[in-house]
Protein backbone atom coordinates (compact mmCIF):
# COMPACT_ATOMS: atom_id res chain seq x y z
CA UNK A 1 -161.49 119.96 -104.86
CA UNK A 2 -164.47 120.98 -102.78
CA UNK A 3 -163.14 120.65 -99.26
CA UNK A 4 -159.53 121.79 -99.64
CA UNK A 5 -156.69 119.72 -98.17
CA UNK A 6 -155.69 118.69 -94.66
CA UNK A 7 -152.27 117.69 -93.46
CA UNK A 8 -150.45 117.03 -90.21
CA UNK A 9 -147.01 118.30 -89.22
CA UNK A 10 -145.04 117.20 -86.15
CA UNK A 11 -142.30 119.49 -84.90
CA UNK A 12 -139.99 119.17 -81.95
CA UNK A 13 -139.28 122.42 -80.10
CA UNK A 14 -136.54 122.76 -77.46
CA UNK A 15 -136.04 125.71 -75.12
CA UNK A 16 -138.92 124.82 -72.78
CA UNK A 17 -137.59 123.71 -69.36
CA UNK A 18 -134.67 122.12 -71.29
CA UNK A 19 -136.92 119.41 -72.69
CA UNK A 20 -138.22 118.69 -76.17
CA UNK A 21 -141.88 119.49 -76.76
CA UNK A 22 -143.44 117.54 -79.61
CA UNK A 23 -146.13 119.65 -81.20
CA UNK A 24 -148.67 117.97 -83.48
CA UNK A 25 -150.15 120.54 -85.83
CA UNK A 26 -153.09 119.86 -88.13
CA UNK A 27 -153.81 122.37 -90.91
CA UNK A 28 -156.99 122.30 -92.97
CA UNK A 29 -156.56 124.57 -96.01
CA UNK A 30 -159.91 125.52 -97.56
CA UNK A 31 -160.20 125.69 -101.36
CA UNK A 32 -159.83 129.47 -101.38
CA UNK A 33 -156.68 129.44 -99.16
CA UNK A 34 -154.72 131.68 -98.69
CA UNK A 35 -157.52 134.21 -99.15
CA UNK A 36 -159.28 132.37 -96.31
CA UNK A 37 -157.53 131.43 -93.06
CA UNK A 38 -156.75 127.76 -92.47
CA UNK A 39 -158.36 125.77 -89.66
CA UNK A 40 -155.64 124.79 -87.17
CA UNK A 41 -155.63 122.07 -84.53
CA UNK A 42 -152.83 121.75 -81.94
CA UNK A 43 -152.06 118.82 -79.65
CA UNK A 44 -149.08 117.75 -77.55
CA UNK A 45 -148.51 115.18 -74.82
CA UNK A 46 -146.24 117.65 -73.01
CA UNK A 47 -148.74 120.52 -72.88
CA UNK A 48 -152.12 120.96 -71.21
CA UNK A 49 -155.25 121.36 -73.27
CA UNK A 50 -155.39 125.07 -72.28
CA UNK A 51 -151.80 125.57 -73.47
CA UNK A 52 -152.57 123.85 -76.78
CA UNK A 53 -155.61 126.12 -77.25
CA UNK A 54 -153.43 129.15 -76.54
CA UNK A 55 -150.86 128.01 -79.13
CA UNK A 56 -153.70 127.61 -81.65
CA UNK A 57 -155.07 131.11 -80.87
CA UNK A 58 -151.61 132.67 -81.34
CA UNK A 59 -151.10 130.82 -84.63
CA UNK A 60 -154.44 132.11 -85.92
CA UNK A 61 -153.44 135.66 -84.85
CA UNK A 62 -150.24 135.29 -86.88
CA UNK A 63 -152.16 133.79 -89.81
CA UNK A 64 -154.27 136.96 -90.08
CA UNK A 65 -151.08 138.92 -90.72
CA UNK A 66 -150.31 136.70 -93.72
CA UNK A 67 -153.80 136.66 -95.26
CA UNK A 68 -153.70 136.26 -99.08
CA UNK A 69 -150.19 134.82 -99.08
CA UNK A 70 -148.94 131.27 -98.36
CA UNK A 71 -148.41 131.11 -94.60
CA UNK A 72 -148.00 127.58 -93.21
CA UNK A 73 -144.20 127.57 -93.40
CA UNK A 74 -144.07 131.02 -91.73
CA UNK A 75 -146.43 129.88 -88.97
CA UNK A 76 -144.28 126.81 -88.21
CA UNK A 77 -141.11 128.96 -88.01
CA UNK A 78 -142.93 131.45 -85.81
CA UNK A 79 -144.14 128.89 -83.26
CA UNK A 80 -140.73 127.25 -83.12
CA UNK A 81 -139.24 130.62 -82.12
CA UNK A 82 -142.04 131.77 -79.79
CA UNK A 83 -143.42 128.64 -78.13
CA UNK A 84 -141.65 129.36 -74.86
CA UNK A 85 -143.27 132.79 -74.56
CA UNK A 86 -146.71 131.53 -75.59
CA UNK A 87 -146.57 128.87 -72.84
CA UNK A 88 -145.49 131.39 -70.20
CA UNK A 89 -148.24 133.75 -71.28
CA UNK A 90 -150.90 131.03 -71.13
CA UNK A 91 -149.94 130.26 -67.54
CA UNK A 92 -150.50 133.87 -66.48
CA UNK A 93 -153.82 134.41 -68.25
CA UNK A 94 -155.26 131.00 -67.49
CA UNK A 95 -156.94 131.94 -64.18
CA UNK A 96 -158.28 135.17 -65.63
CA UNK A 97 -159.78 133.34 -68.62
CA UNK A 98 -161.53 130.65 -66.60
CA UNK A 99 -163.32 133.17 -64.37
CA UNK A 100 -164.41 135.15 -67.43
CA UNK A 101 -165.63 132.13 -69.34
CA UNK A 102 -167.85 131.00 -66.49
CA UNK A 103 -169.72 134.27 -66.68
CA UNK A 104 -170.02 134.97 -70.39
CA UNK A 105 -168.34 133.23 -73.28
CA UNK A 106 -169.21 129.61 -72.46
CA UNK A 107 -172.96 130.29 -72.28
CA UNK A 108 -172.85 132.47 -75.39
CA UNK A 109 -171.02 129.88 -77.43
CA UNK A 110 -172.57 126.50 -76.54
CA UNK A 111 -173.38 124.56 -79.67
CA UNK A 112 -174.75 121.14 -80.42
CA UNK A 113 -173.74 118.66 -83.11
CA UNK A 114 -175.51 115.48 -84.17
CA UNK A 115 -173.54 113.03 -86.34
CA UNK A 116 -174.52 109.75 -87.96
CA UNK A 117 -171.89 107.05 -88.56
CA UNK A 118 -172.48 104.28 -91.04
CA UNK A 119 -170.51 101.61 -89.19
CA UNK A 120 -167.61 100.88 -86.82
CA UNK A 121 -165.40 97.93 -87.74
CA UNK A 122 -162.83 98.43 -84.92
CA UNK A 123 -165.51 99.40 -82.40
CA UNK A 124 -163.48 99.28 -79.14
CA UNK A 125 -160.64 101.44 -80.50
CA UNK A 126 -163.06 103.78 -82.27
CA UNK A 127 -165.13 104.35 -79.08
CA UNK A 128 -161.97 104.99 -77.03
CA UNK A 129 -160.82 107.59 -79.59
CA UNK A 130 -164.19 109.42 -79.56
CA UNK A 131 -164.17 109.45 -75.72
CA UNK A 132 -160.65 110.93 -75.70
CA UNK A 133 -161.50 113.67 -78.20
CA UNK A 134 -164.65 114.60 -76.26
CA UNK A 135 -162.62 114.75 -73.03
CA UNK A 136 -159.75 116.77 -74.56
CA UNK A 137 -162.18 119.28 -76.12
CA UNK A 138 -164.42 119.48 -73.02
CA UNK A 139 -167.44 118.25 -74.97
CA UNK A 140 -170.39 116.49 -73.36
CA UNK A 141 -173.09 114.32 -74.87
CA UNK A 142 -173.64 110.74 -75.99
CA UNK A 143 -172.25 108.11 -78.36
CA UNK A 144 -175.39 106.11 -79.05
CA UNK A 145 -175.87 102.63 -80.50
CA UNK A 146 -179.30 101.28 -81.41
CA UNK A 147 -179.31 98.29 -83.75
CA UNK A 148 -177.32 99.42 -86.79
CA UNK A 149 -177.80 103.12 -85.98
CA UNK A 150 -174.72 104.93 -84.56
CA UNK A 151 -175.16 108.56 -83.45
CA UNK A 152 -172.78 111.02 -81.82
CA UNK A 153 -174.48 113.94 -80.01
CA UNK A 154 -172.10 116.62 -78.75
CA UNK A 155 -172.47 119.86 -76.82
CA UNK A 156 -169.75 122.41 -76.12
CA UNK A 157 -167.91 125.52 -77.20
CA UNK A 158 -168.41 126.11 -80.93
CA UNK A 159 -164.69 126.27 -81.72
CA UNK A 160 -164.19 122.93 -79.95
CA UNK A 161 -167.10 121.40 -81.88
CA UNK A 162 -165.44 122.52 -85.13
CA UNK A 163 -162.15 121.09 -83.97
CA UNK A 164 -163.85 117.77 -83.16
CA UNK A 165 -165.25 117.63 -86.70
CA UNK A 166 -161.79 118.17 -88.17
CA UNK A 167 -160.39 115.34 -86.06
CA UNK A 168 -163.30 113.06 -86.93
CA UNK A 169 -162.85 113.61 -90.65
CA UNK A 170 -159.08 113.57 -90.89
CA UNK A 171 -157.88 110.95 -88.36
CA UNK A 172 -157.54 107.24 -89.02
CA UNK A 173 -160.20 106.12 -86.56
CA UNK A 174 -161.36 102.80 -88.07
CA UNK A 175 -160.15 99.94 -90.23
CA UNK A 176 -161.25 99.02 -93.76
CA UNK A 177 -162.46 95.59 -94.93
CA UNK A 178 -158.83 94.40 -95.21
CA UNK A 179 -157.99 95.53 -91.66
CA UNK A 180 -155.94 98.59 -92.62
CA UNK A 181 -156.38 101.82 -90.65
CA UNK A 182 -158.61 104.27 -92.48
CA UNK A 183 -160.30 107.66 -92.14
CA UNK A 184 -164.03 108.01 -91.51
CA UNK A 185 -165.66 108.53 -94.90
CA UNK A 186 -169.20 107.46 -94.07
CA UNK A 187 -170.21 110.25 -91.72
CA UNK A 188 -173.18 112.61 -91.99
CA UNK A 189 -173.62 115.90 -90.11
CA UNK A 190 -177.34 115.70 -89.34
CA UNK A 191 -177.55 118.94 -87.36
CA UNK A 192 -175.27 121.70 -86.10
CA UNK A 193 -177.03 124.39 -84.10
CA UNK A 194 -176.80 126.63 -81.06
CA UNK A 195 -178.06 125.16 -77.79
CA UNK A 196 -181.33 126.90 -76.87
CA UNK A 197 -182.53 127.84 -73.38
CA UNK A 198 -185.06 125.00 -73.32
CA UNK A 199 -182.45 122.36 -74.13
CA UNK A 200 -181.02 120.45 -71.19
CA UNK A 201 -177.22 120.47 -71.03
CA UNK A 202 -175.41 117.13 -70.77
CA UNK A 203 -172.99 117.13 -67.85
CA UNK A 204 -170.81 114.25 -69.09
CA UNK A 205 -169.98 112.32 -72.22
CA UNK A 206 -171.28 108.74 -72.14
CA UNK A 207 -171.37 105.72 -74.44
CA UNK A 208 -174.79 104.07 -74.39
CA UNK A 209 -176.53 101.19 -76.10
CA UNK A 210 -180.31 101.09 -76.56
CA UNK A 211 -182.37 97.97 -77.19
CA UNK A 212 -185.31 99.78 -78.82
CA UNK A 213 -186.12 103.00 -80.65
CA UNK A 214 -188.30 104.00 -77.67
CA UNK A 215 -185.29 103.86 -75.35
CA UNK A 216 -183.32 106.02 -77.75
CA UNK A 217 -186.21 108.47 -78.04
CA UNK A 218 -186.40 108.80 -74.25
CA UNK A 219 -182.74 109.84 -74.16
CA UNK A 220 -183.53 112.75 -76.50
CA UNK A 221 -186.74 113.60 -74.62
CA UNK A 222 -184.86 113.77 -71.30
CA UNK A 223 -182.59 116.40 -72.84
CA UNK A 224 -185.60 118.33 -74.24
CA UNK A 225 -184.49 117.35 -77.76
CA UNK A 226 -187.68 115.68 -78.98
CA UNK A 227 -187.80 117.77 -82.17
CA UNK A 228 -184.22 116.89 -82.99
CA UNK A 229 -185.06 113.20 -82.61
CA UNK A 230 -188.24 113.23 -84.69
CA UNK A 231 -186.63 115.23 -87.48
CA UNK A 232 -183.43 113.24 -87.93
CA UNK A 233 -183.57 109.80 -86.34
CA UNK A 234 -186.68 107.98 -87.81
CA UNK A 235 -185.54 108.65 -91.43
CA UNK A 236 -182.37 106.63 -90.67
CA UNK A 237 -184.51 103.51 -90.23
CA UNK A 238 -185.87 103.66 -93.78
């Protein structure tokens, strides 16, 4: 009632190099949909990350034309008919976009997200999934374990951070007490903010375990994130 609904749709589209492309579309419809645009996530094993992002951008462009009216069915029909052209277009603008982003948009839009997880029952699979999402969305940072504390610290483009959050909340990433796959329900967004000039940027995404709180604190201090640590981490120990 308060967060809207999220659902996945898989569609197979022909016409691209005579092969089937399986598109996995995730729609999050906010409570005031269709007056508000849905969040859309696109993935496909046959397409590159850049192509998936381009498909998502084009779907959102189409969604704006249908504002205030139900649109998901129309968007699916549209991408089935136009996928071939969207892919061709993304190939031509790709080089142009990467040179532009180096100069402006990436630095303007770098955000940081700190998440707290209550537990991981299927730890190995869960960690692998988080690493894959971070890689696919070009996010850097740390998955940090210290005693019972589990933190995920991410840096990257704001739209990719938002997409990560959708995946984290809607995918079956863990198992419940009976061993069945389940979604992450025990997650807290501790902080979501723009990366400031004094913050050090992480260059990679790493999974790390810390024996003591001091070790964990040093990780934050190295990234010039002492305030973030002192504000959010010690209260988790209480």
